[in-house]
Amino acid sequence: MTIPGFILRNAFRNKRRLMLTLLSVTLSLFLFTMLQTALRELTQPAQTDESALRVVARHKVSLGNVLPVKHQSRIERIPGVHTCMKLTWFGGIYKDPKDFFPQFAVDADKITDIFSEAQFDPQEMAAFLKDRAACVVGIKTMDRFGWKIGDKITLQGTIWPCDPQLTIRAVYRGGIDETNLFFHHEYMDELCGKPSLCGTFWIRAENAEAIPGLIQRIDETFANTDAETKTETERAFVLEFVSMIGNVKVLIGSICSVIVFTMILVTASTMSMAIRERSREIAILKAIGYDGWQIFSLILAESFGLALTGGVLGCFGAWFGTWLMFQHVNIAAVSNGMFIKFEVTPHIVVSGMLIAVVLGLVSCLAPAYSSIRMSVVTGLKELD
Amino acid sequence: MNADPIVQIRDLTKLYRHGEIDVTALNCVSLDIAAGEFVALMGPSGSGKSTLLHIIAGVDRATSGQCIVQGTDVGTLNETELADWRNNHVGFVFQTFNLIPVLTAFENVELPLLLTSLSSSERRAHVEAALELVGLADRMRHLPRQLSGGQEQRVAIARALVTDPTLLVADEPTGNLDAHSAAEILALLQILNRTAGKTVILVTHDPKAAAYASRTLHLEKGELLNGSSQSSVVSSQ
Ligand SMILES: Nc1ncnc2c1ncn2[C@@H]1O[C@H](COP(=O)(O)OP(=O)(O)O)[C@@H](O)[C@H]1O
Ligand SMILES: [Mg+2]
């Protein structure tokens, strides 16, 4: 036998208790990992260099208010603006409400300029531009519904009173989100009869340095008009969109704290039970020559072993599990577009494992301390 | 045998403070034990036998007085030094629950050796020799619950012996055994004393057990009764 063998033997002494504690640590850290991943996906949408050049102007009152189209030409004249594109959330239903994917009416000729990080096929885009009733669709949504170029689809308006019939003329790949559908704004204007309104303006700045001044100049331009704007970076805009589903960050953060706290309580009580019932054995070990630190190391190793095993199973389980699952499941579809990806990052796994390390330490400190301090004579009196 | 006594105790006093009242567990005890002696410590319950044994074995500290074992004043060692000292110099046998229940007889005996620098094959040789000596070579792979009480005590003795300590101390090792097993354990201690030359200190309140010893000391209310206790080496000559 070796010292590690002795530690293992101690750990496996009460198998059922070990399994239950291990299960609770594993599940807690699994949940922690999943929630942190959800939080990250919701609050940190993928950002590319290109997206750092984009700002979004919307109605000052809320996202639900529309802007007059005549703002566009004034924005285009502001120094630092490279391109300004109308972008209106259409929010139509394709076949069934659960078939949700994001749809936008845009200035067709400006799409490639604004979403420059996405890859468009020039020939397909030429066909898209020629056909007023055409649309360009992200590869994920194409795959999800098994669409091909040339397919015709109908969107049933929910916000806008029209049902555009669209022909898929182009597909795009890459960019921040491969699930969107874009179609001609003029076509929507024509169908809905409201040519003077649009939802937002997406602006590409000439360079990143221009952005702060640009934001200020746009909002100043429309100050004291009947449609004041609020302009912000794309990232801030998306975050705001996310905050419409409640203060998720605080909510998820507090759930995580409760999980971690409960897990520490459960593990600490297991460890203290496990050590207390061994106090006589600890006294015997001391009598045959083990000193306090050696006994502390034995206990610490046992506690660490438990916590780290739970950590590995929970965090890496979540990592591998989500990876495996989303090979087969379209997360964007399942979550109605709330999550584009669901990626457990190394950063999250590391923070989960750090919590496991803290758990291993904290849960054994109190019982280990008291068993180290307990004199051999006191320990021997137990059970005697 | 005429060398310095292996244990020299001078004016050893142990007080327990209970609120306002002091309980005197040992009162100014002085005593020498020579190398190779088999000493029985007798006395009624509460007379301080265990306390004295614990101080000699370095698991408890005296309130005042000296306890020198093989030239080392045990009271001056710090906790870590003391633990190390115990590992090298003392073999301990208790009344009950001596063994770690999840370890086999072999592994229990191996425990004190894990603290040494011996290789695993050296450890194996020592453990097997010790178990051989107590007559349990065929029970090495058994867990404590698969052994009888007497066998458990013999494993405990093997564990006490395996480091080849200076002193073998036993606190009522036969207290929970039937007469037959008790006799076997006492005979074993006697053999270890006579053939292996181990110094043995046995705490007991049973005169039959004390009869195996070469010298018997009587404690009462924390004081030694025999006037002869300080003149060592008498009985072994
Ligand atoms: N931890 C303690 N606190 C207070 N008194 C104690 C403690 N341990 C032992 N004593 C007292 O010391 C005396 C001697 O105890 P002990 O050495 O265990 O006696 P024995 O082993 O001879 O039965 C007893 O009166 C006992 O009550
Ligand atoms: Mg006693």
PDB file of N, CA and C in Angstrom, chain A residues 37-98:
ATOM      1  N   THR A  37     -22.353  29.444 -19.457  1.00  0.00           N
ATOM      2  CA  THR A  37     -22.311  29.450 -20.914  1.00  0.00           C
ATOM      3  C   THR A  37     -23.513  30.212 -21.474  1.00  0.00           C
ATOM      4  N   ALA A  38     -24.682  29.952 -20.896  1.00  0.00           N
ATOM      5  CA  ALA A  38     -25.885  30.649 -21.344  1.00  0.00           C
ATOM      6  C   ALA A  38     -25.708  32.148 -21.148  1.00  0.00           C
ATOM      7  N   LEU A  39     -25.176  32.510 -19.993  1.00  0.00           N
ATOM      8  CA  LEU A  39     -24.976  33.920 -19.690  1.00  0.00           C
ATOM      9  C   LEU A  39     -24.033  34.560 -20.710  1.00  0.00           C
ATOM     10  N   ARG A  40     -22.974  33.850 -21.006  1.00  0.00           N
ATOM     11  CA  ARG A  40     -21.995  34.384 -21.947  1.00  0.00           C
ATOM     12  C   ARG A  40     -22.612  34.535 -23.339  1.00  0.00           C
ATOM     13  N   GLU A  41     -23.353  33.514 -23.752  1.00  0.00           N
ATOM     14  CA  GLU A  41     -23.954  33.579 -25.082  1.00  0.00           C
ATOM     15  C   GLU A  41     -24.941  34.739 -25.175  1.00  0.00           C
ATOM     16  N   LEU A  42     -25.635  35.004 -24.070  1.00  0.00           N
ATOM     17  CA  LEU A  42     -26.644  36.058 -24.100  1.00  0.00           C
ATOM     18  C   LEU A  42     -26.022  37.441 -24.043  1.00  0.00           C
ATOM     19  N   THR A  43     -24.947  37.573 -23.282  1.00  0.00           N
ATOM     20  CA  THR A  43     -24.428  38.921 -23.060  1.00  0.00           C
ATOM     21  C   THR A  43     -23.205  39.255 -23.894  1.00  0.00           C
ATOM     22  N   GLN A  44     -22.592  38.253 -24.489  1.00  0.00           N
ATOM     23  CA  GLN A  44     -21.414  38.557 -25.296  1.00  0.00           C
ATOM     24  C   GLN A  44     -21.561  37.956 -26.675  1.00  0.00           C
ATOM     25  N   PRO A  45     -22.435  38.533 -27.487  1.00  0.00           N
ATOM     26  CA  PRO A  45     -22.582  37.950 -28.815  1.00  0.00           C
ATOM     27  C   PRO A  45     -21.253  38.055 -29.552  1.00  0.00           C
ATOM     28  N   ALA A  46     -21.024  37.110 -30.394  1.00  0.00           N
ATOM     29  CA  ALA A  46     -19.765  37.061 -31.124  1.00  0.00           C
ATOM     30  C   ALA A  46     -19.488  38.413 -31.758  1.00  0.00           C
ATOM     31  N   GLN A  47     -18.307  38.912 -31.541  1.00  0.00           N
ATOM     32  CA  GLN A  47     -17.980  40.206 -32.103  1.00  0.00           C
ATOM     33  C   GLN A  47     -16.794  40.060 -33.042  1.00  0.00           C
ATOM     34  N   THR A  48     -16.943  40.599 -34.223  1.00  0.00           N
ATOM     35  CA  THR A  48     -15.846  40.529 -35.182  1.00  0.00           C
ATOM     36  C   THR A  48     -15.251  41.914 -35.335  1.00  0.00           C
ATOM     37  N   ASP A  49     -14.122  42.002 -35.978  1.00  0.00           N
ATOM     38  CA  ASP A  49     -13.517  43.313 -36.209  1.00  0.00           C
ATOM     39  C   ASP A  49     -14.447  44.208 -37.006  1.00  0.00           C
ATOM     40  N   GLU A  50     -15.124  43.565 -37.946  1.00  0.00           N
ATOM     41  CA  GLU A  50     -16.026  44.333 -38.797  1.00  0.00           C
ATOM     42  C   GLU A  50     -17.171  44.905 -37.980  1.00  0.00           C
ATOM     43  N   SER A  51     -17.665  44.083 -37.052  1.00  0.00           N
ATOM     44  CA  SER A  51     -18.829  44.548 -36.300  1.00  0.00           C
ATOM     45  C   SER A  51     -18.445  45.715 -35.402  1.00  0.00           C
ATOM     46  N   ALA A  52     -17.141  45.831 -35.087  1.00  0.00           N
ATOM     47  CA  ALA A  52     -16.710  46.961 -34.275  1.00  0.00           C
ATOM     48  C   ALA A  52     -16.857  48.280 -35.035  1.00  0.00           C
ATOM     49  N   LEU A  53     -16.988  48.196 -36.344  1.00  0.00           N
ATOM     50  CA  LEU A  53     -17.145  49.405 -37.153  1.00  0.00           C
ATOM     51  C   LEU A  53     -18.604  49.837 -37.282  1.00  0.00           C
ATOM     52  N   ARG A  54     -19.498  48.998 -36.770  1.00  0.00           N
ATOM     53  CA  ARG A  54     -20.915  49.281 -36.994  1.00  0.00           C
ATOM     54  C   ARG A  54     -21.537  50.007 -35.810  1.00  0.00           C
ATOM     55  N   VAL A  55     -22.387  50.973 -36.126  1.00  0.00           N
ATOM     56  CA  VAL A  55     -23.230  51.560 -35.088  1.00  0.00           C
ATOM     57  C   VAL A  55     -24.675  51.475 -35.553  1.00  0.00           C
ATOM     58  N   VAL A  56     -25.567  51.512 -34.595  1.00  0.00           N
ATOM     59  CA  VAL A  56     -26.978  51.360 -34.900  1.00  0.00           C
ATOM     60  C   VAL A  56     -27.719  52.574 -34.358  1.00  0.00           C
ATOM     61  N   ALA A  57     -28.554  53.183 -35.211  1.00  0.00           N
ATOM     62  CA  ALA A  57     -29.381  54.301 -34.752  1.00  0.00           C
ATOM     63  C   ALA A  57     -30.819  53.821 -34.685  1.00  0.00           C
ATOM     64  N   ARG A  58     -31.438  54.056 -33.527  1.00  0.00           N
ATOM     65  CA  ARG A  58     -32.852  53.672 -33.397  1.00  0.00           C
ATOM     66  C   ARG A  58     -33.592  54.805 -32.721  1.00  0.00           C
ATOM     67  N   HIS A  59     -34.916  54.653 -32.622  1.00  0.00           N
ATOM     68  CA  HIS A  59     -35.729  55.697 -32.022  1.00  0.00           C
ATOM     69  C   HIS A  59     -35.365  55.851 -30.554  1.00  0.00           C
ATOM     70  N   LYS A  60     -35.279  57.112 -30.109  1.00  0.00           N
ATOM     71  CA  LYS A  60     -34.825  57.367 -28.747  1.00  0.00           C
ATOM     72  C   LYS A  60     -35.746  56.730 -27.700  1.00  0.00           C
ATOM     73  N   VAL A  61     -37.044  56.676 -28.028  1.00  0.00           N
ATOM     74  CA  VAL A  61     -37.994  56.183 -27.032  1.00  0.00           C
ATOM     75  C   VAL A  61     -37.829  54.683 -26.809  1.00  0.00           C
ATOM     76  N   SER A  62     -37.880  53.897 -27.851  1.00  0.00           N
ATOM     77  CA  SER A  62     -37.687  52.460 -27.675  1.00  0.00           C
ATOM     78  C   SER A  62     -37.446  51.807 -29.020  1.00  0.00           C
ATOM     79  N   LEU A  63     -37.067  50.570 -28.951  1.00  0.00           N
ATOM     80  CA  LEU A  63     -36.846  49.797 -30.171  1.00  0.00           C
ATOM     81  C   LEU A  63     -38.138  49.596 -30.937  1.00  0.00           C
ATOM     82  N   GLY A  64     -39.244  49.660 -30.225  1.00  0.00           N
ATOM     83  CA  GLY A  64     -40.537  49.414 -30.866  1.00  0.00           C
ATOM     84  C   GLY A  64     -41.000  50.598 -31.714  1.00  0.00           C
ATOM     85  N   ASN A  65     -40.421  51.784 -31.494  1.00  0.00           N
ATOM     86  CA  ASN A  65     -40.825  52.950 -32.284  1.00  0.00           C
ATOM     87  C   ASN A  65     -40.047  53.001 -33.592  1.00  0.00           C
ATOM     88  N   VAL A  66     -40.749  53.412 -34.652  1.00  0.00           N
ATOM     89  CA  VAL A  66     -40.071  53.447 -35.946  1.00  0.00           C
ATOM     90  C   VAL A  66     -39.549  54.847 -36.250  1.00  0.00           C
ATOM     91  N   LEU A  67     -38.640  54.912 -37.212  1.00  0.00           N
ATOM     92  CA  LEU A  67     -38.009  56.180 -37.587  1.00  0.00           C
ATOM     93  C   LEU A  67     -38.446  56.573 -38.993  1.00  0.00           C
ATOM     94  N   PRO A  68     -38.450  57.868 -39.275  1.00  0.00           N
ATOM     95  CA  PRO A  68     -38.761  58.284 -40.651  1.00  0.00           C
ATOM     96  C   PRO A  68     -37.574  57.992 -41.574  1.00  0.00           C
ATOM     97  N   VAL A  69     -37.888  57.539 -42.775  1.00  0.00           N
ATOM     98  CA  VAL A  69     -36.848  57.172 -43.736  1.00  0.00           C
ATOM     99  C   VAL A  69     -36.007  58.391 -44.134  1.00  0.00           C
ATOM    100  N   LYS A  70     -36.607  59.558 -44.027  1.00  0.00           N
ATOM    101  CA  LYS A  70     -35.881  60.751 -44.464  1.00  0.00           C
ATOM    102  C   LYS A  70     -34.625  61.026 -43.632  1.00  0.00           C
ATOM    103  N   HIS A  71     -34.520  60.413 -42.452  1.00  0.00           N
ATOM    104  CA  HIS A  71     -33.272  60.525 -41.675  1.00  0.00           C
ATOM    105  C   HIS A  71     -32.064  60.000 -42.448  1.00  0.00           C
ATOM    106  N   GLN A  72     -32.326  59.047 -43.358  1.00  0.00           N
ATOM    107  CA  GLN A  72     -31.198  58.322 -43.966  1.00  0.00           C
ATOM    108  C   GLN A  72     -30.252  59.252 -44.735  1.00  0.00           C
ATOM    109  N   SER A  73     -30.837  60.125 -45.521  1.00  0.00           N
ATOM    110  CA  SER A  73     -29.968  60.975 -46.343  1.00  0.00           C
ATOM    111  C   SER A  73     -29.177  61.940 -45.460  1.00  0.00           C
ATOM    112  N   ARG A  74     -29.749  62.357 -44.342  1.00  0.00           N
ATOM    113  CA  ARG A  74     -29.024  63.266 -43.449  1.00  0.00           C
ATOM    114  C   ARG A  74     -27.872  62.523 -42.755  1.00  0.00           C
ATOM    115  N   ILE A  75     -28.123  61.246 -42.387  1.00  0.00           N
ATOM    116  CA  ILE A  75     -27.043  60.473 -41.759  1.00  0.00           C
ATOM    117  C   ILE A  75     -25.899  60.284 -42.738  1.00  0.00           C
ATOM    118  N   GLU A  76     -26.265  60.026 -43.988  1.00  0.00           N
ATOM    119  CA  GLU A  76     -25.223  59.769 -44.997  1.00  0.00           C
ATOM    120  C   GLU A  76     -24.298  60.966 -45.193  1.00  0.00           C
ATOM    121  N   ARG A  77     -24.810  62.157 -44.906  1.00  0.00           N
ATOM    122  CA  ARG A  77     -23.982  63.356 -45.101  1.00  0.00           C
ATOM    123  C   ARG A  77     -23.058  63.632 -43.911  1.00  0.00           C
ATOM    124  N   ILE A  78     -23.273  62.920 -42.784  1.00  0.00           N
ATOM    125  CA  ILE A  78     -22.445  63.173 -41.591  1.00  0.00           C
ATOM    126  C   ILE A  78     -21.029  62.638 -41.816  1.00  0.00           C
ATOM    127  N   PRO A  79     -20.016  63.430 -41.525  1.00  0.00           N
ATOM    128  CA  PRO A  79     -18.635  62.970 -41.743  1.00  0.00           C
ATOM    129  C   PRO A  79     -18.325  61.718 -40.919  1.00  0.00           C
ATOM    130  N   GLY A  80     -17.590  60.796 -41.512  1.00  0.00           N
ATOM    131  CA  GLY A  80     -17.239  59.558 -40.813  1.00  0.00           C
ATOM    132  C   GLY A  80     -18.157  58.415 -41.175  1.00  0.00           C
ATOM    133  N   VAL A  81     -19.286  58.697 -41.796  1.00  0.00           N
ATOM    134  CA  VAL A  81     -20.206  57.631 -42.183  1.00  0.00           C
ATOM    135  C   VAL A  81     -19.770  57.061 -43.529  1.00  0.00           C
ATOM    136  N   HIS A  82     -19.605  55.768 -43.573  1.00  0.00           N
ATOM    137  CA  HIS A  82     -19.234  55.114 -44.822  1.00  0.00           C
ATOM    138  C   HIS A  82     -20.497  54.691 -45.549  1.00  0.00           C
ATOM    139  N   THR A  83     -21.371  53.978 -44.851  1.00  0.00           N
ATOM    140  CA  THR A  83     -22.613  53.494 -45.438  1.00  0.00           C
ATOM    141  C   THR A  83     -23.713  53.583 -44.398  1.00  0.00           C
ATOM    142  N   CYS A  84     -24.917  53.866 -44.817  1.00  0.00           N
ATOM    143  CA  CYS A  84     -26.056  53.845 -43.893  1.00  0.00           C
ATOM    144  C   CYS A  84     -27.156  53.015 -44.536  1.00  0.00           C
ATOM    145  N   MET A  85     -27.612  52.022 -43.820  1.00  0.00           N
ATOM    146  CA  MET A  85     -28.585  51.085 -44.385  1.00  0.00           C
ATOM    147  C   MET A  85     -29.827  51.034 -43.503  1.00  0.00           C
ATOM    148  N   LYS A  86     -30.999  51.024 -44.125  1.00  0.00           N
ATOM    149  CA  LYS A  86     -32.227  50.802 -43.355  1.00  0.00           C
ATOM    150  C   LYS A  86     -32.281  49.324 -42.966  1.00  0.00           C
ATOM    151  N   LEU A  87     -32.704  49.056 -41.752  1.00  0.00           N
ATOM    152  CA  LEU A  87     -32.888  47.662 -41.346  1.00  0.00           C
ATOM    153  C   LEU A  87     -34.121  47.602 -40.459  1.00  0.00           C
ATOM    154  N   THR A  88     -35.102  46.859 -40.904  1.00  0.00           N
ATOM    155  CA  THR A  88     -36.363  46.793 -40.166  1.00  0.00           C
ATOM    156  C   THR A  88     -36.680  45.344 -39.814  1.00  0.00           C
ATOM    157  N   TRP A  89     -36.933  45.132 -38.555  1.00  0.00           N
ATOM    158  CA  TRP A  89     -37.314  43.802 -38.057  1.00  0.00           C
ATOM    159  C   TRP A  89     -38.676  43.479 -38.626  1.00  0.00           C
ATOM    160  N   PHE A  90     -38.787  42.415 -39.421  1.00  0.00           N
ATOM    161  CA  PHE A  90     -40.086  42.088 -40.004  1.00  0.00           C
ATOM    162  C   PHE A  90     -40.886  41.177 -39.070  1.00  0.00           C
ATOM    163  N   GLY A  91     -40.223  40.190 -38.486  1.00  0.00           N
ATOM    164  CA  GLY A  91     -40.881  39.345 -37.480  1.00  0.00           C
ATOM    165  C   GLY A  91     -42.070  38.575 -38.006  1.00  0.00           C
ATOM    166  N   GLY A  92     -41.958  38.056 -39.239  1.00  0.00           N
ATOM    167  CA  GLY A  92     -43.069  37.302 -39.808  1.00  0.00           C
ATOM    168  C   GLY A  92     -43.051  35.838 -39.403  1.00  0.00           C
ATOM    169  N   ILE A  93     -44.172  35.178 -39.707  1.00  0.00           N
ATOM    170  CA  ILE A  93     -44.256  33.753 -39.386  1.00  0.00           C
ATOM    171  C   ILE A  93     -44.071  32.944 -40.655  1.00  0.00           C
ATOM    172  N   TYR A  94     -43.166  31.993 -40.596  1.00  0.00           N
ATOM    173  CA  TYR A  94     -43.027  31.072 -41.719  1.00  0.00           C
ATOM    174  C   TYR A  94     -43.725  29.791 -41.311  1.00  0.00           C
ATOM    175  N   LYS A  95     -44.805  29.472 -41.940  1.00  0.00           N
ATOM    176  CA  LYS A  95     -45.592  28.266 -41.654  1.00  0.00           C
ATOM    177  C   LYS A  95     -46.144  28.240 -40.230  1.00  0.00           C
ATOM    178  N   ASP A  96     -45.263  28.201 -39.250  1.00  0.00           N
ATOM    179  CA  ASP A  96     -45.727  28.032 -37.871  1.00  0.00           C
ATOM    180  C   ASP A  96     -44.878  28.925 -36.961  1.00  0.00           C
ATOM    181  N   PRO A  97     -45.442  29.486 -35.895  1.00  0.00           N
ATOM    182  CA  PRO A  97     -44.640  30.365 -35.007  1.00  0.00           C
ATOM    183  C   PRO A  97     -43.369  29.687 -34.488  1.00  0.00           C
ATOM    184  N   LYS A  98     -43.388  28.351 -34.357  1.00  0.00           N
ATOM    185  CA  LYS A  98     -42.181  27.713 -33.814  1.00  0.00           C
ATOM    186  C   LYS A  98     -41.063  27.611 -34.853  1.00  0.00           C
TER     187      LYS A  98
END
